[in-house]
PDB file of C-alpha atoms in Angstrom:
ATOM      1  CA  MET A   1       4.515  19.615  66.970  1.00 58.00           C
ATOM      2  CA  ILE A   2       4.899  16.042  68.153  1.00 62.00           C
ATOM      3  CA  ALA A   3       6.343  15.922  71.656  1.00 69.00           C
ATOM      4  CA  ASP A   4       7.868  12.438  71.418  1.00 70.00           C
ATOM      5  CA  PRO A   5       8.372  11.419  67.708  1.00 68.00           C
ATOM      6  CA  CYS A   6       9.189   7.768  66.987  1.00 77.00           C
ATOM      7  CA  ALA A   7      12.707   6.980  65.790  1.00 74.00           C
ATOM      8  CA  ASP A   8      11.537   5.313  62.547  1.00 73.00           C
ATOM      9  CA  CYS A   9       9.363   8.061  61.033  1.00 71.00           C
ATOM     10  CA  ARG A  10      10.620  11.098  63.007  1.00 66.00           C
ATOM     11  CA  GLY A  11       7.060  12.258  63.457  1.00 64.00           C
ATOM     12  CA  THR A  12       5.993  12.182  59.794  1.00 66.00           C
ATOM     13  CA  GLY A  13       3.870   9.056  60.053  1.00 66.00           C
ATOM     14  CA  ARG A  14       5.711   7.612  57.032  1.00 70.00           C
ATOM     15  CA  VAL A  15       8.753   5.355  56.701  1.00 74.00           C
ATOM     16  CA  ARG A  16      10.771   5.094  53.494  1.00 75.00           C
ATOM     17  CA  LYS A  17      11.689   1.549  52.483  1.00 77.00           C
ATOM     18  CA  ASN A  18      12.713  -0.384  49.408  1.00 82.00           C
ATOM     19  CA  LEU A  19      10.503  -3.232  48.286  1.00 81.00           C
ATOM     20  CA  LYS A  20      11.056  -5.961  45.718  1.00 88.00           C
ATOM     21  CA  LYS A  21       7.915  -6.811  43.806  1.00 87.00           C
ATOM     22  CA  THR A  22       7.343  -9.274  40.971  1.00 91.00           C
ATOM     23  CA  VAL A  23       5.373  -7.585  38.204  1.00 91.00           C
ATOM     24  CA  LYS A  24       3.530  -9.407  35.417  1.00 93.00           C
ATOM     25  CA  ILE A  25       4.467  -7.791  32.097  1.00 92.00           C
ATOM     26  CA  PRO A  26       1.630  -8.163  29.570  1.00 93.00           C
ATOM     27  CA  ALA A  27       2.414  -9.681  26.174  1.00 91.00           C
ATOM     28  CA  GLY A  28       2.765  -7.073  23.455  1.00 93.00           C
ATOM     29  CA  ILE A  29       3.940  -4.173  25.616  1.00 94.00           C
ATOM     30  CA  ASP A  30       6.397  -1.914  23.782  1.00 94.00           C
ATOM     31  CA  ASN A  31       9.306   0.373  24.573  1.00 93.00           C
ATOM     32  CA  GLY A  32       8.345   3.485  26.522  1.00 94.00           C
ATOM     33  CA  GLN A  33       4.925   2.236  27.622  1.00 95.00           C
ATOM     34  CA  SER A  34       4.126   2.351  31.342  1.00 95.00           C
ATOM     35  CA  LEU A  35       2.476   0.051  33.834  1.00 94.00           C
ATOM     36  CA  CYS A  36       0.561   1.517  36.779  1.00 94.00           C
ATOM     37  CA  LEU A  37       0.902  -0.375  40.059  1.00 93.00           C
ATOM     38  CA  ARG A  38      -1.961   1.011  42.139  1.00 92.00           C
ATOM     39  CA  GLY A  39      -1.192   1.685  45.788  1.00 87.00           C
ATOM     40  CA  MET A  40       2.497   0.780  45.412  1.00 86.00           C
ATOM     41  CA  GLY A  41       3.786   4.384  45.367  1.00 85.00           C
ATOM     42  CA  SER A  42       4.662   6.705  48.226  1.00 82.00           C
ATOM     43  CA  ALA A  43       2.635   6.660  51.437  1.00 78.00           C
ATOM     44  CA  GLY A  44      -0.111   9.246  51.698  1.00 77.00           C
ATOM     45  CA  HIS A  45       0.148  12.262  54.031  1.00 75.00           C
ATOM     46  CA  ARG A  46      -1.440  11.993  57.486  1.00 71.00           C
ATOM     47  CA  GLY A  47      -2.670   8.447  56.959  1.00 73.00           C
ATOM     48  CA  GLY A  48      -3.914   9.076  53.423  1.00 80.00           C
ATOM     49  CA  GLN A  49      -4.023   6.498  50.665  1.00 87.00           C
ATOM     50  CA  ASN A  50      -0.744   5.330  49.094  1.00 87.00           C
ATOM     51  CA  GLY A  51       0.102   6.752  45.687  1.00 90.00           C
ATOM     52  CA  ASP A  52       0.585   4.785  42.480  1.00 92.00           C
ATOM     53  CA  LEU A  53       3.911   3.574  41.116  1.00 91.00           C
ATOM     54  CA  TYR A  54       4.495   3.927  37.376  1.00 94.00           C
ATOM     55  CA  VAL A  55       7.009   1.588  35.752  1.00 94.00           C
ATOM     56  CA  THR A  56       8.307   2.585  32.302  1.00 95.00           C
ATOM     57  CA  ILE A  57       9.136  -0.430  30.130  1.00 95.00           C
ATOM     58  CA  THR A  58      12.371  -0.856  28.192  1.00 94.00           C
ATOM     59  CA  VAL A  59      12.259  -3.807  25.778  1.00 93.00           C
ATOM     60  CA  ARG A  60      15.607  -5.463  25.216  1.00 93.00           C
ATOM     61  CA  PRO A  61      16.480  -5.874  21.495  1.00 93.00           C
ATOM     62  CA  HIS A  62      16.121  -9.422  20.148  1.00 94.00           C
ATOM     63  CA  ARG A  63      19.187 -11.068  18.641  1.00 94.00           C
ATOM     64  CA  GLN A  64      17.347 -12.054  15.422  1.00 96.00           C
ATOM     65  CA  PHE A  65      14.270  -9.875  15.031  1.00 98.00           C
ATOM     66  CA  THR A  66      13.677  -6.146  14.726  1.00 97.00           C
ATOM     67  CA  ARG A  67      10.355  -4.915  16.090  1.00 97.00           C
ATOM     68  CA  LYS A  68       8.159  -2.125  14.713  1.00 96.00           C
ATOM     69  CA  GLY A  69       4.871  -2.021  16.591  1.00 94.00           C
ATOM     70  CA  VAL A  70       3.438  -5.547  16.525  1.00 96.00           C
ATOM     71  CA  ASP A  71       5.322  -6.561  13.367  1.00 98.00           C
ATOM     72  CA  LEU A  72       8.696  -8.300  13.410  1.00 98.00           C
ATOM     73  CA  TYR A  73      11.363  -8.043  10.711  1.00 99.00           C
ATOM     74  CA  LEU A  74      13.993 -10.638   9.879  1.00 98.00           C
ATOM     75  CA  ASP A  75      16.834 -10.611   7.345  1.00 98.00           C
ATOM     76  CA  MET A  76      17.462 -14.115   6.077  1.00 97.00           C
ATOM     77  CA  PRO A  77      20.196 -15.365   3.745  1.00 97.00           C
ATOM     78  CA  ILE A  78      19.304 -17.857   1.023  1.00 97.00           C
ATOM     79  CA  SER A  79      21.495 -19.673  -1.467  1.00 95.00           C
ATOM     80  CA  PHE A  80      21.764 -18.745  -5.139  1.00 92.00           C
ATOM     81  CA  THR A  81      20.185 -22.069  -6.094  1.00 94.00           C
ATOM     82  CA  MET A  82      17.204 -21.590  -3.754  1.00 97.00           C
ATOM     83  CA  ALA A  83      16.656 -18.105  -5.170  1.00 97.00           C
ATOM     84  CA  ALA A  84      16.772 -19.404  -8.746  1.00 95.00           C
ATOM     85  CA  LEU A  85      14.889 -22.684  -8.326  1.00 96.00           C
ATOM     86  CA  GLY A  86      12.707 -21.992  -5.286  1.00 97.00           C
ATOM     87  CA  GLY A  87      12.458 -24.256  -2.295  1.00 97.00           C
ATOM     88  CA  SER A  88      11.408 -24.688   1.292  1.00 97.00           C
ATOM     89  CA  LEU A  89      13.021 -22.313   3.791  1.00 97.00           C
ATOM     90  CA  THR A  90      12.952 -22.890   7.553  1.00 97.00           C
ATOM     91  CA  VAL A  91      12.137 -19.535   9.178  1.00 98.00           C
ATOM     92  CA  PRO A  92      12.544 -18.950  12.929  1.00 98.00           C
ATOM     93  CA  THR A  93       9.627 -17.290  14.747  1.00 97.00           C
ATOM     94  CA  LEU A  94       9.133 -16.317  18.386  1.00 94.00           C
ATOM     95  CA  LYS A  95       7.589 -19.716  19.200  1.00 94.00           C
ATOM     96  CA  GLU A  96       8.955 -22.272  16.741  1.00 95.00           C
ATOM     97  CA  SER A  97      10.376 -22.538  13.245  1.00 97.00           C
ATOM     98  CA  VAL A  98       7.975 -22.655  10.293  1.00 97.00           C
ATOM     99  CA  LYS A  99       8.442 -23.692   6.669  1.00 97.00           C
ATOM    100  CA  TYR A 100       7.992 -21.096   3.926  1.00 97.00           C
ATOM    101  CA  GLN A 101       8.003 -21.887   0.215  1.00 98.00           C
ATOM    102  CA  ILE A 102      10.386 -19.524  -1.600  1.00 97.00           C
ATOM    103  CA  PRO A 103       9.197 -19.018  -5.202  1.00 98.00           C
ATOM    104  CA  ALA A 104      11.580 -19.617  -8.115  1.00 97.00           C
ATOM    105  CA  GLY A 105      13.258 -16.448  -9.361  1.00 96.00           C
ATOM    106  CA  THR A 106      13.348 -14.713  -5.973  1.00 97.00           C
ATOM    107  CA  GLN A 107      15.555 -11.609  -5.975  1.00 97.00           C
ATOM    108  CA  THR A 108      17.725 -10.160  -3.210  1.00 96.00           C
ATOM    109  CA  GLY A 109      15.647  -7.741  -1.155  1.00 97.00           C
ATOM    110  CA  SER A 110      12.360  -9.593  -1.725  1.00 98.00           C
ATOM    111  CA  THR A 111      10.171  -9.490   1.383  1.00 98.00           C
ATOM    112  CA  PHE A 112       7.681 -12.178   2.358  1.00 98.00           C
ATOM    113  CA  ARG A 113       4.914 -11.738   4.953  1.00 98.00           C
ATOM    114  CA  LEU A 114       4.159 -14.532   7.422  1.00 98.00           C
ATOM    115  CA  ARG A 115       0.812 -13.562   8.916  1.00 97.00           C
ATOM    116  CA  GLU A 116       0.194 -13.827  12.670  1.00 96.00           C
ATOM    117  CA  GLN A 117       3.869 -14.641  13.414  1.00 97.00           C
ATOM    118  CA  GLY A 118       4.684 -11.279  15.040  1.00 97.00           C
ATOM    119  CA  VAL A 119       4.128  -9.855  18.518  1.00 96.00           C
ATOM    120  CA  GLN A 120       0.903 -10.333  20.488  1.00 95.00           C
ATOM    121  CA  ARG A 121      -1.338  -7.247  20.291  1.00 95.00           C
ATOM    122  CA  LEU A 122      -1.486  -5.543  23.691  1.00 92.00           C
ATOM    123  CA  ASN A 123      -4.862  -6.123  25.388  1.00 87.00           C
ATOM    124  CA  ALA A 124      -6.325  -7.528  22.165  1.00 89.00           C
ATOM    125  CA  ASN A 125      -6.605 -10.715  20.157  1.00 92.00           C
ATOM    126  CA  GLY A 126      -4.263 -11.517  17.314  1.00 95.00           C
ATOM    127  CA  LYS A 127      -0.637 -10.954  16.493  1.00 96.00           C
ATOM    128  CA  GLY A 128       1.353  -8.850  14.094  1.00 97.00           C
ATOM    129  CA  ASP A 129       3.179 -10.281  11.093  1.00 98.00           C
ATOM    130  CA  LEU A 130       6.737 -11.460  10.498  1.00 98.00           C
ATOM    131  CA  LEU A 131       8.289  -9.838   7.421  1.00 99.00           C
ATOM    132  CA  VAL A 132      11.242 -11.806   6.068  1.00 98.00           C
ATOM    133  CA  THR A 133      13.636 -10.055   3.679  1.00 98.00           C
ATOM    134  CA  VAL A 134      15.941 -12.403   1.808  1.00 98.00           C
ATOM    135  CA  ALA A 135      19.504 -11.780   0.686  1.00 97.00           C
ATOM    136  CA  ILE A 136      21.156 -14.099  -1.801  1.00 96.00           C
ATOM    137  CA  GLU A 137      24.456 -15.431  -0.526  1.00 95.00           C
ATOM    138  CA  VAL A 138      27.021 -16.009  -3.242  1.00 92.00           C
ATOM    139  CA  PRO A 139      29.563 -18.705  -2.388  1.00 91.00           C
ATOM    140  CA  LYS A 140      33.091 -17.370  -1.809  1.00 92.00           C
ATOM    141  CA  HIS A 141      34.793 -20.647  -2.639  1.00 94.00           C
ATOM    142  CA  LEU A 142      33.786 -23.010  -5.447  1.00 94.00           C
ATOM    143  CA  SER A 143      35.083 -26.450  -6.277  1.00 96.00           C
ATOM    144  CA  ASP A 144      36.357 -26.977  -9.815  1.00 96.00           C
ATOM    145  CA  GLU A 145      33.155 -28.842 -10.689  1.00 97.00           C
ATOM    146  CA  GLN A 146      30.922 -26.094  -9.266  1.00 94.00           C
ATOM    147  CA  ARG A 147      32.870 -23.443 -11.205  1.00 94.00           C
ATOM    148  CA  ARG A 148      32.567 -25.479 -14.438  1.00 95.00           C
ATOM    149  CA  ILE A 149      28.799 -25.894 -13.967  1.00 93.00           C
ATOM    150  CA  LEU A 150      28.331 -22.172 -13.288  1.00 91.00           C
ATOM    151  CA  GLU A 151      30.412 -21.253 -16.336  1.00 92.00           C
ATOM    152  CA  GLN A 152      28.210 -23.525 -18.466  1.00 93.00           C
ATOM    153  CA  PHE A 153      25.142 -21.871 -16.964  1.00 90.00           C
ATOM    154  CA  ALA A 154      26.571 -18.411 -17.740  1.00 90.00           C
ATOM    155  CA  GLU A 155      27.110 -19.460 -21.366  1.00 91.00           C
ATOM    156  CA  THR A 156      23.443 -20.497 -21.671  1.00 90.00           C
ATOM    157  CA  LEU A 157      22.511 -16.964 -20.564  1.00 87.00           C
ATOM    158  CA  GLY A 158      24.811 -15.460 -23.192  1.00 86.00           C
ATOM    159  CA  GLU A 159      27.251 -14.044 -20.672  1.00 76.00           C
ATOM    160  CA  ALA A 160      30.720 -13.599 -22.114  1.00 58.00           C
ATOM    161  CA  GLY A 161      32.612 -14.212 -18.900  1.00 56.00           C
ATOM    162  CA  GLU A 162      32.924 -10.543 -17.894  1.00 56.00           C
ATOM    163  CA  GLY A 163      30.273 -10.981 -15.217  1.00 52.00           C
ATOM    164  CA  ARG A 164      27.679  -9.018 -17.200  1.00 49.00           C
ATOM    165  CA  THR A 165      24.205 -10.183 -18.071  1.00 49.00           C
ATOM    166  CA  GLY A 166      23.898  -8.118 -21.231  1.00 49.00           C
ATOM    167  CA  LYS A 167      20.703  -6.537 -19.892  1.00 52.00           C
ATOM    168  CA  LYS A 168      20.340  -2.791 -19.477  1.00 50.00           C
ATOM    169  CA  SER A 169      19.890  -2.110 -15.794  1.00 48.00           C
ATOM    170  CA  GLY A 170      19.384   1.649 -15.873  1.00 48.00           C
ATOM    171  CA  PHE A 171      22.650   2.079 -13.967  1.00 47.00           C
ATOM    172  CA  ASN A 172      25.526   3.967 -15.580  1.00 47.00           C
ATOM    173  CA  ARG A 173      28.628   1.946 -14.724  1.00 46.00           C
ATOM    174  CA  ALA A 174      31.055   4.754 -15.655  1.00 50.00           C
ATOM    175  CA  SER A 175      29.536   7.435 -13.433  1.00 48.00           C
ATOM    176  CA  GLY A 176      27.989   5.160 -10.809  1.00 50.00           C
ATOM    177  CA  SER A 177      24.620   6.879 -11.056  1.00 50.00           C
ATOM    178  CA  LYS A 178      21.139   6.047 -12.272  1.00 50.00           C
ATOM    179  CA  LYS A 179      20.303   7.091 -15.846  1.00 47.00           C
TER     180      LYS A 179
END
């Protein structure tokens, strides 16, 4: 027993205190992974070595991208004309925007892979990929001229104005199920 314990530690030899520390987060770290800060934990007993502090990482969701491992996913709208004719699409990445050539005849749900545009691999060289899934946006409002041009286009496809292509899709319209 200590005859005259100090007021700060009350004879334990340890003082509890809060400390603010700037920590470098490595590129590529993912949700749930931990960083070990050696010697930054609790003080050791009877003058022993300090313990380690483990910090569990929570990655905030990005406003545009979804992350799965080192790959990023992006849903991107394109116009009907770009889907039909093809064209150059400006795609945002983590660093800067890049141009991607959309092929003619692209369908809704098509996914394109932009290599090395994902997240940095943790403790390794290289990056994941950015997978861009396109969705064709159909205009809600058409001018009279745009409507006329689309109606002419529909006639060249043999559409009778009911909004049908005449092709068998394998979908039973009456029951709403696949054949």
